[in-house]
mmCIF file of C-alpha atoms in Angstrom:
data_model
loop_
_atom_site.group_PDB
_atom_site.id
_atom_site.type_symbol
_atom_site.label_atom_id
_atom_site.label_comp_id
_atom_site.label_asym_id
_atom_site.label_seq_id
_atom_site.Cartn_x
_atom_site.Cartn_y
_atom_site.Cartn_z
ATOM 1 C CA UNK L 17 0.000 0.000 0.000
ATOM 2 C CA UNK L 18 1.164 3.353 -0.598
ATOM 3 C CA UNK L 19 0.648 4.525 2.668
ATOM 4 C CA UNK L 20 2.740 1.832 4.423
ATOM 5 C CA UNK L 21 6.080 2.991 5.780
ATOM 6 C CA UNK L 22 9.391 2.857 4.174
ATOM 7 C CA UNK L 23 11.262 1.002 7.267
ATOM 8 C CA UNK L 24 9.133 -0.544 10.051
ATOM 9 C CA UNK L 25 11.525 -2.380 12.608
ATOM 10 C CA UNK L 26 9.348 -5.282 14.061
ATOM 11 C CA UNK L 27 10.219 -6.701 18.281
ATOM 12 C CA UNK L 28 13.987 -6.353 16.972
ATOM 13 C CA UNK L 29 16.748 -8.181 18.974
ATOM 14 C CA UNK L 30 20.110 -7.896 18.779
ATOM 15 C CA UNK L 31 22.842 -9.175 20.858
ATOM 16 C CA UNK L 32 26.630 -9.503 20.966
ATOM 17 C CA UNK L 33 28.129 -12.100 23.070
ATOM 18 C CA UNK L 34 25.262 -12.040 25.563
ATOM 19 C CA UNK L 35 25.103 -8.349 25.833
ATOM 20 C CA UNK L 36 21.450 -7.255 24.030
ATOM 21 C CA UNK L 37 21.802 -4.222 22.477
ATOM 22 C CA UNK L 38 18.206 -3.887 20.694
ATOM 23 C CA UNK L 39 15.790 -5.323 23.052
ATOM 24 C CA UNK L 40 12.346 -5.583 21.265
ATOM 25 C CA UNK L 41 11.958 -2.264 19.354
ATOM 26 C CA UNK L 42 9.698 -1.655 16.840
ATOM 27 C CA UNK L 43 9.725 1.969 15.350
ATOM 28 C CA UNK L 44 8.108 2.832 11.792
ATOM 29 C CA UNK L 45 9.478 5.361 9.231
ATOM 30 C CA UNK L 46 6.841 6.967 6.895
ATOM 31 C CA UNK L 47 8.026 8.147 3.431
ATOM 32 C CA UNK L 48 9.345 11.850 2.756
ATOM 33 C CA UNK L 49 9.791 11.912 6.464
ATOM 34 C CA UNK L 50 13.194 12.166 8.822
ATOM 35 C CA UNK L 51 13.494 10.025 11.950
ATOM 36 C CA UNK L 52 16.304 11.302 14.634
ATOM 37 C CA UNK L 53 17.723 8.844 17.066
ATOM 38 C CA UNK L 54 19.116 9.708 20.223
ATOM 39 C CA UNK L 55 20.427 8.877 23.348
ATOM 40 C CA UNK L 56 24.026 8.021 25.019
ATOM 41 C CA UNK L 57 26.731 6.119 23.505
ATOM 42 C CA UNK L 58 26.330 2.982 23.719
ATOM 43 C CA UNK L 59 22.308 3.162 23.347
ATOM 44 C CA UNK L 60 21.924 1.003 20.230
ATOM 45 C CA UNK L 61 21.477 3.908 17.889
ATOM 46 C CA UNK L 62 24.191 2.688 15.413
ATOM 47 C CA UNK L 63 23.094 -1.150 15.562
ATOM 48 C CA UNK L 64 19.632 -0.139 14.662
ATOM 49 C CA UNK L 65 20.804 1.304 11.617
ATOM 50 C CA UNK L 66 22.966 -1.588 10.845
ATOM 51 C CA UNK L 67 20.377 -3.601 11.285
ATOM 52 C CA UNK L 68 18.298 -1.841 8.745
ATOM 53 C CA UNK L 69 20.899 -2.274 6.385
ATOM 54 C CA UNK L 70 21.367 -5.847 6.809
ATOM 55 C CA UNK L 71 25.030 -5.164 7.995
ATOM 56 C CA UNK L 72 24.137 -7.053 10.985
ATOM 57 C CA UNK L 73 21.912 -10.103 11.811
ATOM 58 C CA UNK L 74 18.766 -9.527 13.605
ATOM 59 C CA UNK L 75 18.274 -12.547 16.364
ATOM 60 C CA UNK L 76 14.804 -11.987 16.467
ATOM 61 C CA UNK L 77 11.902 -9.635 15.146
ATOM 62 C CA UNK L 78 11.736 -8.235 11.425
ATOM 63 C CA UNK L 79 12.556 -5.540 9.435
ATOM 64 C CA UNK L 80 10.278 -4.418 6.538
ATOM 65 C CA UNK L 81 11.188 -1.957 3.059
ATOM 66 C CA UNK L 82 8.145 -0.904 1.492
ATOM 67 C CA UNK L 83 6.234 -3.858 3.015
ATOM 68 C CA UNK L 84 8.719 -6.489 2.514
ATOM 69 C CA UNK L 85 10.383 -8.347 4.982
ATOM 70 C CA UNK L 86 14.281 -7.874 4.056
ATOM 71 C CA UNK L 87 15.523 -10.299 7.438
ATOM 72 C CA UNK L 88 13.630 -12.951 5.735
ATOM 73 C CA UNK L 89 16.327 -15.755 5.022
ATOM 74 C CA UNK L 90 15.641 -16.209 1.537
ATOM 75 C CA UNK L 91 16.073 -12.131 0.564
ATOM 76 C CA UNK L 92 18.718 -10.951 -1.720
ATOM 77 C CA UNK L 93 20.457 -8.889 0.509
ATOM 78 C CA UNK L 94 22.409 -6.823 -1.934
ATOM 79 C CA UNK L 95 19.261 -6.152 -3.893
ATOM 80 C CA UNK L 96 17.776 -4.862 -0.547
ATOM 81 C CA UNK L 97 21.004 -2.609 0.084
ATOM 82 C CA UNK L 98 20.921 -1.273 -3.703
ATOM 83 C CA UNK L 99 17.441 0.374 -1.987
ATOM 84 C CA UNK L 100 19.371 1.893 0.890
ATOM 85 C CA UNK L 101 21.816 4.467 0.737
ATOM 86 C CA UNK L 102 24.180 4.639 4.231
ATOM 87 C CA UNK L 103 26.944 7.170 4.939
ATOM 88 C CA UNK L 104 29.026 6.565 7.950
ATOM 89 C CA UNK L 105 30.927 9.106 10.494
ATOM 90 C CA UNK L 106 34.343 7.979 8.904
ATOM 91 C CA UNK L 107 33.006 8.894 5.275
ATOM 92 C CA UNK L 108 35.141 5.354 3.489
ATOM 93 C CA UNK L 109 35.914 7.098 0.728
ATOM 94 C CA UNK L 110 38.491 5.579 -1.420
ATOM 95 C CA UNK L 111 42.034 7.142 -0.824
ATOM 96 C CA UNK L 112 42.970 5.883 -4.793
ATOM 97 C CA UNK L 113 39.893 7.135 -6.405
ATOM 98 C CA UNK L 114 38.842 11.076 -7.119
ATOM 99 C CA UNK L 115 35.908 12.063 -5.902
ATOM 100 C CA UNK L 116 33.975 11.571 -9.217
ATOM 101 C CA UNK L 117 35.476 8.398 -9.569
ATOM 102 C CA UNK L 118 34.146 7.305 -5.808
ATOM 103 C CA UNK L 119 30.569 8.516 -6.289
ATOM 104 C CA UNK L 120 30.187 6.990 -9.892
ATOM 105 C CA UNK L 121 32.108 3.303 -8.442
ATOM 106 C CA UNK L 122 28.490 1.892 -7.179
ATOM 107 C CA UNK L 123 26.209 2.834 -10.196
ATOM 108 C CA UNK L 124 28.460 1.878 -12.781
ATOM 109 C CA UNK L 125 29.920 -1.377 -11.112
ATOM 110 C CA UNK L 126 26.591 -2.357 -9.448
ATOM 111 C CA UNK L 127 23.574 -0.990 -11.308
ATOM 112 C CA UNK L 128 25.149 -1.239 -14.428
ATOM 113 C CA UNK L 129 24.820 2.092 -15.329
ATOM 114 C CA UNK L 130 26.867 3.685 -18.699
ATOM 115 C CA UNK L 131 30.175 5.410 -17.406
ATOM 116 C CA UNK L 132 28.425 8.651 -18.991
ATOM 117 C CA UNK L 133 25.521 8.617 -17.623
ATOM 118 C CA UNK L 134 27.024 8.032 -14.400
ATOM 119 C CA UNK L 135 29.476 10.665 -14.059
ATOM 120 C CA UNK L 136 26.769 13.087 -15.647
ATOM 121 C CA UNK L 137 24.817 12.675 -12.767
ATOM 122 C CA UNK L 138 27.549 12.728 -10.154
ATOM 123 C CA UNK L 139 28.285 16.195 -11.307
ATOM 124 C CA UNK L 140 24.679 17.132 -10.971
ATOM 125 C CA UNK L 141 24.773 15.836 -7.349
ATOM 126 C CA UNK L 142 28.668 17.525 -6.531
ATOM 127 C CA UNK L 143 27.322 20.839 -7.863
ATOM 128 C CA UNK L 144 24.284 20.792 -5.675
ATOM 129 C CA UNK L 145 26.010 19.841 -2.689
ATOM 130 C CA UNK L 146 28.444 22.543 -3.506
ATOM 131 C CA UNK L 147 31.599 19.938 -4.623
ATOM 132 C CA UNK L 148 31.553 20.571 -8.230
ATOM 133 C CA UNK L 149 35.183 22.240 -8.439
ATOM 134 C CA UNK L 150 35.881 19.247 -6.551
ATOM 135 C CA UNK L 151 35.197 15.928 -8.746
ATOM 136 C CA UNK L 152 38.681 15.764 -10.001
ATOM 137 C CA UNK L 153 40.256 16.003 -6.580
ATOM 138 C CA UNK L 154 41.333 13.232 -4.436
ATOM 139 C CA UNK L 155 40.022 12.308 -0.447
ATOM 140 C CA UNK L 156 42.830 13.597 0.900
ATOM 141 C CA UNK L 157 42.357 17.274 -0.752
ATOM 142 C CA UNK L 158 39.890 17.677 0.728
ATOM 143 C CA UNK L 159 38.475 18.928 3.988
ATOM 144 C CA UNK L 160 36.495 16.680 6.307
ATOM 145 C CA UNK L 161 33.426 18.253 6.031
ATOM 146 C CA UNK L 162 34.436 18.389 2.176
ATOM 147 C CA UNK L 163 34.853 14.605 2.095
ATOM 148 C CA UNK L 164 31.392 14.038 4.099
ATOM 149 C CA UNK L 165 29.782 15.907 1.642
ATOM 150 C CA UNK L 166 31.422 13.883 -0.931
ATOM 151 C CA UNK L 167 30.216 10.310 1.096
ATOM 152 C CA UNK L 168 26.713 11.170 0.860
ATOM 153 C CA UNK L 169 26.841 12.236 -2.437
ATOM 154 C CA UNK L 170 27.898 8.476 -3.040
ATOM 155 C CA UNK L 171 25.201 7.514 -1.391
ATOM 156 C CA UNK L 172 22.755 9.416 -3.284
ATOM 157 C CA UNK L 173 24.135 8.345 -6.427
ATOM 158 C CA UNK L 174 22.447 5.144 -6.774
ATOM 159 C CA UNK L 175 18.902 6.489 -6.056
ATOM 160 C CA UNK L 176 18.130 4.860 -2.555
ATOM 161 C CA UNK L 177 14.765 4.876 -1.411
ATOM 162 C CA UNK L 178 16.075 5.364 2.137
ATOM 163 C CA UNK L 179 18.965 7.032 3.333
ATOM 164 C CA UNK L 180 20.940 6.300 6.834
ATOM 165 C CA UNK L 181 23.016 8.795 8.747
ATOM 166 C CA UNK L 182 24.856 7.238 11.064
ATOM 167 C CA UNK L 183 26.783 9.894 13.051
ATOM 168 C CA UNK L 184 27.635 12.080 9.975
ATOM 169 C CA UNK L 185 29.161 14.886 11.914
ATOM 170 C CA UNK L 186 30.960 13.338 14.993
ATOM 171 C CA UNK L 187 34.139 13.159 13.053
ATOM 172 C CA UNK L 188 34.212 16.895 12.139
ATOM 173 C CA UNK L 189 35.806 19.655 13.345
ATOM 174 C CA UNK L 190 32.883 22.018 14.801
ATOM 175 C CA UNK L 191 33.219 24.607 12.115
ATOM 176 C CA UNK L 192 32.364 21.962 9.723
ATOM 177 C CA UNK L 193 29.714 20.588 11.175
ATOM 178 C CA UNK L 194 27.174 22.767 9.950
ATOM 179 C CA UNK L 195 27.811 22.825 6.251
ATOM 180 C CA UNK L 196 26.889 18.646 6.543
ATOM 181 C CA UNK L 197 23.827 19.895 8.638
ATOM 182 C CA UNK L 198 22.659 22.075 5.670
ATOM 183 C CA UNK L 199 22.946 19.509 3.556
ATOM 184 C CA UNK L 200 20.390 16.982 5.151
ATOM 185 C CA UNK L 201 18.114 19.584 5.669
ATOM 186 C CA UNK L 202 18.272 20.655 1.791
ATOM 187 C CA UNK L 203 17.719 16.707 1.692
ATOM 188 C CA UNK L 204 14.976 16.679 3.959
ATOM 189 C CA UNK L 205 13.208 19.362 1.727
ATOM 190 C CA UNK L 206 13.503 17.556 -1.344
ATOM 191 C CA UNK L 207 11.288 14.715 0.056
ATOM 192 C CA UNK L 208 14.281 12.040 1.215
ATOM 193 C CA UNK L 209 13.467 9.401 3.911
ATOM 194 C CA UNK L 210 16.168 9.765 6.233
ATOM 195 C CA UNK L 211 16.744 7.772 9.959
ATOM 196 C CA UNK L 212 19.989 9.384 11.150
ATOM 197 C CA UNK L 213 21.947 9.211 14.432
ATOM 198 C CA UNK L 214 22.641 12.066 16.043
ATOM 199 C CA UNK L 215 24.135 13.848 19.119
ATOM 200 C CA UNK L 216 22.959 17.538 17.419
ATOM 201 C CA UNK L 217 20.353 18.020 19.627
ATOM 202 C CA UNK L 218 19.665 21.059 17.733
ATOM 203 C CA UNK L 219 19.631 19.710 14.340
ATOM 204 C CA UNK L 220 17.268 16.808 15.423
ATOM 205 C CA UNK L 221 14.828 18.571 17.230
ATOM 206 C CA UNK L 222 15.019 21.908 14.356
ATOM 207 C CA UNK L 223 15.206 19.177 11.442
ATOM 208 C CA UNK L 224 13.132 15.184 12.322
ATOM 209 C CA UNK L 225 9.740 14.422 12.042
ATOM 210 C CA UNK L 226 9.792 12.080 14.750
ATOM 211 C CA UNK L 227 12.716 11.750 17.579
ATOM 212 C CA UNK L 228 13.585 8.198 18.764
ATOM 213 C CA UNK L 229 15.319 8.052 22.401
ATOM 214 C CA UNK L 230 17.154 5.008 22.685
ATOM 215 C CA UNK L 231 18.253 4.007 25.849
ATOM 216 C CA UNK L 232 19.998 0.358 26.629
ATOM 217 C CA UNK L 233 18.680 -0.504 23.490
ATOM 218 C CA UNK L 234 15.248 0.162 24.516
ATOM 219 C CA UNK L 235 12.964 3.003 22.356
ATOM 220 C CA UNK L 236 12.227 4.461 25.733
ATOM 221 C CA UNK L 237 10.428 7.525 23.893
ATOM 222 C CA UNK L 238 8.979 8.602 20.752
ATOM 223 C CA UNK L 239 7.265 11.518 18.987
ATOM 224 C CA UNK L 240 7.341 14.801 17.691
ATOM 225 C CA UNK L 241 10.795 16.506 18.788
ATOM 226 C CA UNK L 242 8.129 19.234 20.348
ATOM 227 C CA UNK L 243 7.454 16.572 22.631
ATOM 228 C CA UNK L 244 10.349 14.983 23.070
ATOM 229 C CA UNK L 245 12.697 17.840 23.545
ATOM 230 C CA UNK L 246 9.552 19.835 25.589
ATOM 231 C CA UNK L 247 8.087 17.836 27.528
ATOM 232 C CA UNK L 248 9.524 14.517 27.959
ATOM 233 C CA UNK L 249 7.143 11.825 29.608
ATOM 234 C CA UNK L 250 9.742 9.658 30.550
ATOM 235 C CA UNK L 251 12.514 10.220 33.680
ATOM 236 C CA UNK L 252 15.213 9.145 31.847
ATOM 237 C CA UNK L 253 14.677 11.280 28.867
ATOM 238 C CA UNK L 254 14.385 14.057 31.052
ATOM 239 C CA UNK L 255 17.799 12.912 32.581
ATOM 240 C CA UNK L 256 19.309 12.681 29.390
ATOM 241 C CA UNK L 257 18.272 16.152 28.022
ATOM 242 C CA UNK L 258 18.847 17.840 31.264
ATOM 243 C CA UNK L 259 22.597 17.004 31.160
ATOM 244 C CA UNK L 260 22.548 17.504 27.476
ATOM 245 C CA UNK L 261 21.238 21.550 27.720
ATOM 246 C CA UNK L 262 23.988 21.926 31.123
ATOM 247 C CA UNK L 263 26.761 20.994 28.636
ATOM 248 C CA UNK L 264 25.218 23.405 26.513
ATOM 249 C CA UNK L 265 24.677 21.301 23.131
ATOM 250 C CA UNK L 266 20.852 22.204 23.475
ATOM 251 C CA UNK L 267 18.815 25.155 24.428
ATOM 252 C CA UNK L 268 15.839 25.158 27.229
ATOM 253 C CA UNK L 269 12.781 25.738 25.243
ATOM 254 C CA UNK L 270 10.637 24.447 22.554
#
């Protein structure tokens, strides 16, 4: 149906050598929409979106694309991750390759796509992200927030239907962090499904449609970032965001 979600986890598990992580969550993503997870290190935040990308095993529960359950044994898996687009905090970019060459690697190699209609549409993407004096450059010309740019770029080259952010900015310097910030929120208004990670408290409660706090792998609370970030129903949230605005990463307020 077209008004089914894009992602819906199902009573997801998740455990590494006896340790759960995910205990049980279930969380839906509508389309066109941008889901923020938060909470502490350590909280599950980065699992979950592993798990959605089939990176990781789920022990128990199910996750659904577009209706279809992709933890089913008998799924392609790399057809399911040609769907999903993921760009990590350490951007994995390839040292060898130029930027252009990097972004146009998956289409050509995986979806088969002509080298010139590739790289034709990796320059549209560069120059909209602000990168296209950049295509012929290597990685390591480039500065971080550069080269994050240029990672989800990548990832938008193959057309996902989903994107995951998994800690874009924690590897920037903080004057860099905002240009990557501007560039999910163009994203966001151009109609992308997004889930990202986050410890911009800012960000997710200025930019996500629904905020996810995740808290020993439990989705302790849910909603609106209004309600979330103003008026918590849960202790621990409250806990959480209370030491969060004293370190000053987040203002009182809605």
């Amino acid at each position: 149906m077209s008004d089914d979600p894009v992602l819906r986890f199902e009573a997801v598990r998740k455990s590494y050598g006896g340790q759960l992580v995910l205990r049980d969550v279930s969380l839906s993503v509508p389309a066109h929409s941008v889901t923020a997870l938060i909470g502490a290190s350590g909280s599950g935040k980065s699992t979950l979106l592993r798990c959605a990308n089939l990176l990781e095993e789920v022990d128990d529960g199910a996750v659904f694309l577009d209706g279809e359950e992709i933890t089913d044994p008998s799924v392609d898996q790399d057809a399911v991750r040609r769907r999903i687009g993921v760009v990590f905090q350490s951007y994995n970019l390839f040292p060898h390759l130029t930027v252009l060459q990097n972004v146009t690697l998956a289409p050509r190699r995986v979806h088969r796509r002509e080298r010139a209609e590739a790289e034709a549409h990796a320059l549209e993407l560069l120059a909209r992200l602000g990168l296209a004096d950049k295509a012929r450059e290597y990685p390591d010309r480039l500065s971080g927030g550069q080269q994050q740019r240029a990672a989800i770029v990548r990832a938008l080259a193959t057309g996902p239907r989903l994107l995951l952010l998994d800690e874009v900015t924690a590897a920037l310097d903080p004057e860099l962090v905002g240009e990557v910030l501007g560039v999910v929120r163009d994203l966001k208004e151009q109609g992308m499904t997004m889930v990202l990670s986050t410890h911009e408290m800012g960000f997710a409660r200025e930019v996500a449609d629904q905020v996810c706090f995740l808290d020993s792998g439990v989705v302790l609370e849910q909603g609106p970032p209004e309600q979330v970030f103003g008026d918590p129903q849960q202790e621990r949230t409250r806990q959480f965001l209370r030491r969060i605005v004293a370190s000053g990463r987040l203002t009182p307020g809605n």
